[in-house]
Amino acid sequence: MNGLYTINYLIFSAFLTLFLVELGVAITVLFSYEKYREKLKRYVNPIWEVNGTFIIFYLVNFEATYPKLLPIIGEIYLVPAFLAFFFFILRNSFLAYSGYQGDKAKEHKYMKIYSISTIMIALFAISILTSSVTGAGIDLTNNTASLVGMIARPFNIAVIISAILIATFIASNYFEINELRRYSILGVLAAVLIILGALYIYANWIFINILANPELLIVSLILLLLAILISLKNDRRAAHIAMVWLLLSINIFGAAQYPYLFGGSTEFTQYLTNSSTGYYVLLISVVCGSALVLAIALLVYINYIKKPSPLNEAPRS
Amino acid sequence: MMFDVVIFDRFLMAFSLAVHIILASIGIALPVIILIAEFLGIRYGNKYYTVMARRLAIVFAIFFAVGAASGTLVALNLVLLWPKFMAIVGQVAIIPIYLEVFVFFLESIFIGIYFYSWDKFKNKYMHLITGIPIAVGSVMSGVFITMLNAWMNTPTGFNIATYLSTGAITDVNPLAVFSTPSTFIEISHVISAVYFAGTFMFIFYASFMLLRTDKKDTNKRKYYLSMLKLLLIIAIITTGMAVYTGINSISSLYTIQPEKFAAIEANLFSQSHAPERLFGIFQNGTLKYYINIPNLQSILETGNPNSTVPGLMSYPRYTWPPLFIHDLFDLMVLFGFGIGFLLIAVFVLWIINKENLENRIVLWLLLLSGIMAVILLESGWVVDEVGRQPWIIYNVMLVSQAANYSTSVIPITFVILLFYIFIIPFTLLVIKRIFKSRPLEGELEK
């Protein structure tokens, strides 16, 4: 597989994993904010900006990897991409506004707007993703697209429902929402079946490619099983394993999709950048990517592991 | 119809950038202000600076959120509104943009550390250190983005002749974008200008709050006075840098973008002993009602009154930028000098008597300078961008060649426009409410 494609897809999978965890936060906010407020805030406060930055990280890496694809993307995904970013600004703004509110009622109101915006971003982003996989809702001859045609497709609806179910499973375990936990186990199993079923019917070539390399699929299923078993014991580590499972599964999907785009009508490799630029993109991805991993590790250590110093004052929100 | 769509593309891009440039200036200047305040607070045990760092950090966190979203929108605009332009950038000049994402990412991570770890360190300097990558990341973001802009003004790194004749991109050197003829000049001016403008936005705030605060409220006044003093010292440095780099910047146009230079100076014809024409109005192809200073333009550009400066008539008419940039540039210079002299005057008054800084006239003038600084920043950006028209990549690609002609842009433009009109005032309102719920007096007493 092409190195640039791999890097691009790895970034995408990391972004999607983090975003689906945040989608779980958004769902929990709507489900029961007051009860889980502290846990939700503790998770989302230090990480939401990192998640947001992942979007632009992926976008720029895409520009660097597939510059020749941009004229097509720019025309066919103009409307859903702008709509997604419209909600992205709302998400950013209202989450930031809510962070320093003294007034609890206002904070809750702002968090609801954040939550709905995040769900809307998921709706449009997933629609773009599924359309780029299957070619649904787009006409490559004239470079036009139908937003309704992209969204109201069975494959897209199946992926959106599955994403919500998976996000709920992770959130219910991570934030220890016991009312949801049992149902979410059924939900995540349903999500896997829905995705595989949808692939079988609407993107059969991907389904066949997944089965052609069963090793990773088996690892992925074992991870899922492990997450479910741990979840049954009400252990929040189930969420961590589910995140690893999700990351791996997205990459299995990416590998199975390669090298086709838009339902197999074209290939990624046709749009790759030149070798000189590609070399530096790869080099920077590896070197700077490693630095970012270290910085994220530091973030996790300081915010989620390190205890406050007793010499200092009480923490602020 | 096609022409109309390009207007919408232009308008949406210009509007997004006009808003973003203000947020970016705050995003670049504020971390430095916060870190200096935090340092002074720790070093001298000064509660005013400690509280200042914490309160400004809240402002920064909110502006960063909105600014990051608006920056993402600008990045998206580039792909969606100018896809053919980005197709070239992606192959030739993407490396600085890619590096920018990494530093922006690093900045985001350290924001996640800095803003939520005030109480996590025994040694308070450790917390201060976690803020340094934010300041470095924000300025490096500006540096990398400006590199792309410099490349648009002076493109290099591929075979332009082959591209113009065949459309093929060949002989690519992706690192050439780091050292175009205008890279250093542009970076030095843009960065000093955003520090300058960002600082003055907070001078506006500190002056405004001092004007509003009762004289009896000594604690509060001391807080805003401390802020104003700190900002004035930063402003003196950044103003000096912005003026110096600005002069270099305009001088460089003389050779690297002669049409832009000629339009800024209102030179229709190449000539020696060129006068400096200040302001004026173009009527029927000639400049009228202007102030004329003989020989000054030639002297400023080369030091020699005999030297010849370029004129627009030497270039095809379709490559002329809109001529209103002449007046805009003059306004910018006028405001720049106005702020510079005001700063010197305030500084002298401050040295003479410390209490002069609380004089209401001085405060009103400083408040005014904050507004002027924003106008100056926007004018400078308009002069640079409009001055390159009709090119998106100078002498390589026209704006009209790069544009997206999808009519979907039209409703999107209105939605984004309305949205920004709502989001900026709302952000300010939320910050006001937040500070109302966290009274300064209470934080100073802690």
JSON list of N, CA, C and O in Angstrom, two decimals, chain B residues 270-298:
[
{"chain": "B", "resi": 270, "resn": "SER", "atom": "N", "xyz": [6.30, 55.46, -15.47]},
{"chain": "B", "resi": 270, "resn": "SER", "atom": "CA", "xyz": [7.64, 55.34, -14.88]},
{"chain": "B", "resi": 270, "resn": "SER", "atom": "C", "xyz": [8.29, 56.72, -14.94]},
{"chain": "B", "resi": 270, "resn": "SER", "atom": "O", "xyz": [8.15, 57.43, -15.95]},
{"chain": "B", "resi": 271, "resn": "GLN", "atom": "N", "xyz": [8.99, 57.11, -13.92]},
{"chain": "B", "resi": 271, "resn": "GLN", "atom": "CA", "xyz": [9.63, 58.42, -13.96]},
{"chain": "B", "resi": 271, "resn": "GLN", "atom": "C", "xyz": [10.77, 58.54, -12.94]},
{"chain": "B", "resi": 271, "resn": "GLN", "atom": "O", "xyz": [10.78, 57.83, -11.93]},
{"chain": "B", "resi": 272, "resn": "SER", "atom": "N", "xyz": [11.71, 59.40, -13.23]},
{"chain": "B", "resi": 272, "resn": "SER", "atom": "CA", "xyz": [12.74, 59.73, -12.26]},
{"chain": "B", "resi": 272, "resn": "SER", "atom": "C", "xyz": [12.25, 60.97, -11.48]},
{"chain": "B", "resi": 272, "resn": "SER", "atom": "O", "xyz": [11.24, 61.59, -11.85]},
{"chain": "B", "resi": 273, "resn": "HIS", "atom": "N", "xyz": [12.95, 61.33, -10.42]},
{"chain": "B", "resi": 273, "resn": "HIS", "atom": "CA", "xyz": [12.53, 62.44, -9.55]},
{"chain": "B", "resi": 273, "resn": "HIS", "atom": "C", "xyz": [11.05, 62.31, -9.17]},
{"chain": "B", "resi": 273, "resn": "HIS", "atom": "O", "xyz": [10.29, 63.29, -9.19]},
{"chain": "B", "resi": 274, "resn": "ALA", "atom": "N", "xyz": [10.66, 61.05, -8.86]},
{"chain": "B", "resi": 274, "resn": "ALA", "atom": "CA", "xyz": [9.23, 60.81, -8.61]},
{"chain": "B", "resi": 274, "resn": "ALA", "atom": "C", "xyz": [8.79, 61.45, -7.30]},
{"chain": "B", "resi": 274, "resn": "ALA", "atom": "O", "xyz": [9.45, 61.27, -6.28]},
{"chain": "B", "resi": 275, "resn": "PRO", "atom": "N", "xyz": [7.69, 62.19, -7.35]},
{"chain": "B", "resi": 275, "resn": "PRO", "atom": "CA", "xyz": [7.19, 62.80, -6.11]},
{"chain": "B", "resi": 275, "resn": "PRO", "atom": "C", "xyz": [6.41, 61.77, -5.29]},
{"chain": "B", "resi": 275, "resn": "PRO", "atom": "O", "xyz": [5.94, 60.77, -5.83]},
{"chain": "B", "resi": 276, "resn": "GLU", "atom": "N", "xyz": [6.27, 62.04, -4.01]},
{"chain": "B", "resi": 276, "resn": "GLU", "atom": "CA", "xyz": [5.38, 61.23, -3.19]},
{"chain": "B", "resi": 276, "resn": "GLU", "atom": "C", "xyz": [4.01, 61.90, -3.26]},
{"chain": "B", "resi": 276, "resn": "GLU", "atom": "O", "xyz": [3.88, 63.07, -2.91]},
{"chain": "B", "resi": 277, "resn": "ARG", "atom": "N", "xyz": [3.02, 61.15, -3.74]},
{"chain": "B", "resi": 277, "resn": "ARG", "atom": "CA", "xyz": [1.67, 61.73, -3.82]},
{"chain": "B", "resi": 277, "resn": "ARG", "atom": "C", "xyz": [0.85, 61.16, -2.68]},
{"chain": "B", "resi": 277, "resn": "ARG", "atom": "O", "xyz": [0.65, 59.95, -2.61]},
{"chain": "B", "resi": 278, "resn": "LEU", "atom": "N", "xyz": [0.38, 62.04, -1.84]},
{"chain": "B", "resi": 278, "resn": "LEU", "atom": "CA", "xyz": [-0.40, 61.57, -0.69]},
{"chain": "B", "resi": 278, "resn": "LEU", "atom": "C", "xyz": [-1.89, 61.77, -0.96]},
{"chain": "B", "resi": 278, "resn": "LEU", "atom": "O", "xyz": [-2.32, 62.86, -1.34]},
{"chain": "B", "resi": 279, "resn": "PHE", "atom": "N", "xyz": [-2.62, 60.70, -0.77]},
{"chain": "B", "resi": 279, "resn": "PHE", "atom": "CA", "xyz": [-4.08, 60.67, -0.96]},
{"chain": "B", "resi": 279, "resn": "PHE", "atom": "C", "xyz": [-4.47, 61.11, -2.38]},
{"chain": "B", "resi": 279, "resn": "PHE", "atom": "O", "xyz": [-3.71, 60.87, -3.31]},
{"chain": "B", "resi": 280, "resn": "GLY", "atom": "N", "xyz": [-5.60, 61.74, -2.54]},
{"chain": "B", "resi": 280, "resn": "GLY", "atom": "CA", "xyz": [-6.09, 62.11, -3.87]},
{"chain": "B", "resi": 280, "resn": "GLY", "atom": "C", "xyz": [-7.15, 61.15, -4.37]},
{"chain": "B", "resi": 280, "resn": "GLY", "atom": "O", "xyz": [-7.40, 60.09, -3.78]},
{"chain": "B", "resi": 281, "resn": "ILE", "atom": "N", "xyz": [-7.77, 61.53, -5.49]},
{"chain": "B", "resi": 281, "resn": "ILE", "atom": "CA", "xyz": [-8.83, 60.71, -6.08]},
{"chain": "B", "resi": 281, "resn": "ILE", "atom": "C", "xyz": [-8.53, 60.53, -7.57]},
{"chain": "B", "resi": 281, "resn": "ILE", "atom": "O", "xyz": [-8.17, 61.50, -8.25]},
{"chain": "B", "resi": 282, "resn": "PHE", "atom": "N", "xyz": [-8.69, 59.30, -8.06]},
{"chain": "B", "resi": 282, "resn": "PHE", "atom": "CA", "xyz": [-8.51, 59.07, -9.50]},
{"chain": "B", "resi": 282, "resn": "PHE", "atom": "C", "xyz": [-9.78, 59.48, -10.24]},
{"chain": "B", "resi": 282, "resn": "PHE", "atom": "O", "xyz": [-10.87, 58.99, -9.95]},
{"chain": "B", "resi": 283, "resn": "GLN", "atom": "N", "xyz": [-9.62, 60.44, -11.17]},
{"chain": "B", "resi": 283, "resn": "GLN", "atom": "CA", "xyz": [-10.76, 60.85, -12.00]},
{"chain": "B", "resi": 283, "resn": "GLN", "atom": "C", "xyz": [-10.30, 60.83, -13.45]},
{"chain": "B", "resi": 283, "resn": "GLN", "atom": "O", "xyz": [-9.31, 61.46, -13.81]},
{"chain": "B", "resi": 284, "resn": "ASN", "atom": "N", "xyz": [-11.04, 60.09, -14.27]},
{"chain": "B", "resi": 284, "resn": "ASN", "atom": "CA", "xyz": [-10.70, 59.95, -15.70]},
{"chain": "B", "resi": 284, "resn": "ASN", "atom": "C", "xyz": [-9.23, 59.60, -15.92]},
{"chain": "B", "resi": 284, "resn": "ASN", "atom": "O", "xyz": [-8.54, 60.17, -16.76]},
{"chain": "B", "resi": 285, "resn": "GLY", "atom": "N", "xyz": [-8.75, 58.67, -15.10]},
{"chain": "B", "resi": 285, "resn": "GLY", "atom": "CA", "xyz": [-7.39, 58.17, -15.31]},
{"chain": "B", "resi": 285, "resn": "GLY", "atom": "C", "xyz": [-6.29, 59.05, -14.75]},
{"chain": "B", "resi": 285, "resn": "GLY", "atom": "O", "xyz": [-5.11, 58.76, -14.97]},
{"chain": "B", "resi": 286, "resn": "THR", "atom": "N", "xyz": [-6.63, 60.12, -14.06]},
{"chain": "B", "resi": 286, "resn": "THR", "atom": "CA", "xyz": [-5.56, 60.93, -13.44]},
{"chain": "B", "resi": 286, "resn": "THR", "atom": "C", "xyz": [-5.88, 61.17, -11.97]},
{"chain": "B", "resi": 286, "resn": "THR", "atom": "O", "xyz": [-7.05, 61.24, -11.58]},
{"chain": "B", "resi": 287, "resn": "LEU", "atom": "N", "xyz": [-4.80, 61.31, -11.20]},
{"chain": "B", "resi": 287, "resn": "LEU", "atom": "CA", "xyz": [-4.97, 61.54, -9.76]},
{"chain": "B", "resi": 287, "resn": "LEU", "atom": "C", "xyz": [-5.18, 63.03, -9.51]},
{"chain": "B", "resi": 287, "resn": "LEU", "atom": "O", "xyz": [-4.41, 63.86, -9.99]},
{"chain": "B", "resi": 288, "resn": "LYS", "atom": "N", "xyz": [-6.24, 63.33, -8.76]},
{"chain": "B", "resi": 288, "resn": "LYS", "atom": "CA", "xyz": [-6.53, 64.74, -8.44]},
{"chain": "B", "resi": 288, "resn": "LYS", "atom": "C", "xyz": [-6.62, 64.94, -6.94]},
{"chain": "B", "resi": 288, "resn": "LYS", "atom": "O", "xyz": [-6.84, 63.98, -6.21]},
{"chain": "B", "resi": 289, "resn": "TYR", "atom": "N", "xyz": [-6.52, 66.16, -6.52]},
{"chain": "B", "resi": 289, "resn": "TYR", "atom": "CA", "xyz": [-6.70, 66.56, -5.10]},
{"chain": "B", "resi": 289, "resn": "TYR", "atom": "C", "xyz": [-5.70, 65.87, -4.17]},
{"chain": "B", "resi": 289, "resn": "TYR", "atom": "O", "xyz": [-6.07, 65.42, -3.09]},
{"chain": "B", "resi": 290, "resn": "TYR", "atom": "N", "xyz": [-4.48, 65.72, -4.60]},
{"chain": "B", "resi": 290, "resn": "TYR", "atom": "CA", "xyz": [-3.51, 65.04, -3.75]},
{"chain": "B", "resi": 290, "resn": "TYR", "atom": "C", "xyz": [-2.46, 66.03, -3.23]},
{"chain": "B", "resi": 290, "resn": "TYR", "atom": "O", "xyz": [-2.33, 67.14, -3.74]},
{"chain": "B", "resi": 291, "resn": "ILE", "atom": "N", "xyz": [-1.72, 65.58, -2.21]},
{"chain": "B", "resi": 291, "resn": "ILE", "atom": "CA", "xyz": [-0.63, 66.40, -1.68]},
{"chain": "B", "resi": 291, "resn": "ILE", "atom": "C", "xyz": [0.65, 65.93, -2.36]},
{"chain": "B", "resi": 291, "resn": "ILE", "atom": "O", "xyz": [0.95, 64.72, -2.36]},
{"chain": "B", "resi": 292, "resn": "ASN", "atom": "N", "xyz": [1.39, 66.83, -2.93]},
{"chain": "B", "resi": 292, "resn": "ASN", "atom": "CA", "xyz": [2.58, 66.46, -3.71]},
{"chain": "B", "resi": 292, "resn": "ASN", "atom": "C", "xyz": [3.87, 66.83, -2.97]},
{"chain": "B", "resi": 292, "resn": "ASN", "atom": "O", "xyz": [4.04, 67.98, -2.55]},
{"chain": "B", "resi": 293, "resn": "ILE", "atom": "N", "xyz": [4.74, 65.86, -2.77]},
{"chain": "B", "resi": 293, "resn": "ILE", "atom": "CA", "xyz": [6.05, 66.16, -2.14]},
{"chain": "B", "resi": 293, "resn": "ILE", "atom": "C", "xyz": [7.13, 65.80, -3.16]},
{"chain": "B", "resi": 293, "resn": "ILE", "atom": "O", "xyz": [7.39, 64.60, -3.41]},
{"chain": "B", "resi": 294, "resn": "PRO", "atom": "N", "xyz": [7.74, 66.78, -3.81]},
{"chain": "B", "resi": 294, "resn": "PRO", "atom": "CA", "xyz": [8.67, 66.50, -4.92]},
{"chain": "B", "resi": 294, "resn": "PRO", "atom": "C", "xyz": [9.83, 65.59, -4.53]},
{"chain": "B", "resi": 294, "resn": "PRO", "atom": "O", "xyz": [10.34, 65.68, -3.41]},
{"chain": "B", "resi": 295, "resn": "ASN", "atom": "N", "xyz": [10.19, 64.72, -5.43]},
{"chain": "B", "resi": 295, "resn": "ASN", "atom": "CA", "xyz": [11.37, 63.82, -5.32]},
{"chain": "B", "resi": 295, "resn": "ASN", "atom": "C", "xyz": [11.31, 62.76, -4.21]},
{"chain": "B", "resi": 295, "resn": "ASN", "atom": "O", "xyz": [12.15, 61.88, -4.16]},
{"chain": "B", "resi": 296, "resn": "LEU", "atom": "N", "xyz": [10.36, 62.88, -3.32]},
{"chain": "B", "resi": 296, "resn": "LEU", "atom": "CA", "xyz": [10.42, 62.04, -2.11]},
{"chain": "B", "resi": 296, "resn": "LEU", "atom": "C", "xyz": [10.33, 60.55, -2.42]},
{"chain": "B", "resi": 296, "resn": "LEU", "atom": "O", "xyz": [11.03, 59.73, -1.81]},
{"chain": "B", "resi": 297, "resn": "GLN", "atom": "N", "xyz": [9.49, 60.16, -3.38]},
{"chain": "B", "resi": 297, "resn": "GLN", "atom": "CA", "xyz": [9.34, 58.74, -3.67]},
{"chain": "B", "resi": 297, "resn": "GLN", "atom": "C", "xyz": [10.65, 58.11, -4.15]},
{"chain": "B", "resi": 297, "resn": "GLN", "atom": "O", "xyz": [11.05, 57.05, -3.66]},
{"chain": "B", "resi": 298, "resn": "SER", "atom": "N", "xyz": [11.32, 58.81, -5.08]},
{"chain": "B", "resi": 298, "resn": "SER", "atom": "CA", "xyz": [12.61, 58.29, -5.57]},
{"chain": "B", "resi": 298, "resn": "SER", "atom": "C", "xyz": [13.62, 58.21, -4.45]},
{"chain": "B", "resi": 298, "resn": "SER", "atom": "O", "xyz": [14.36, 57.22, -4.33]}
]
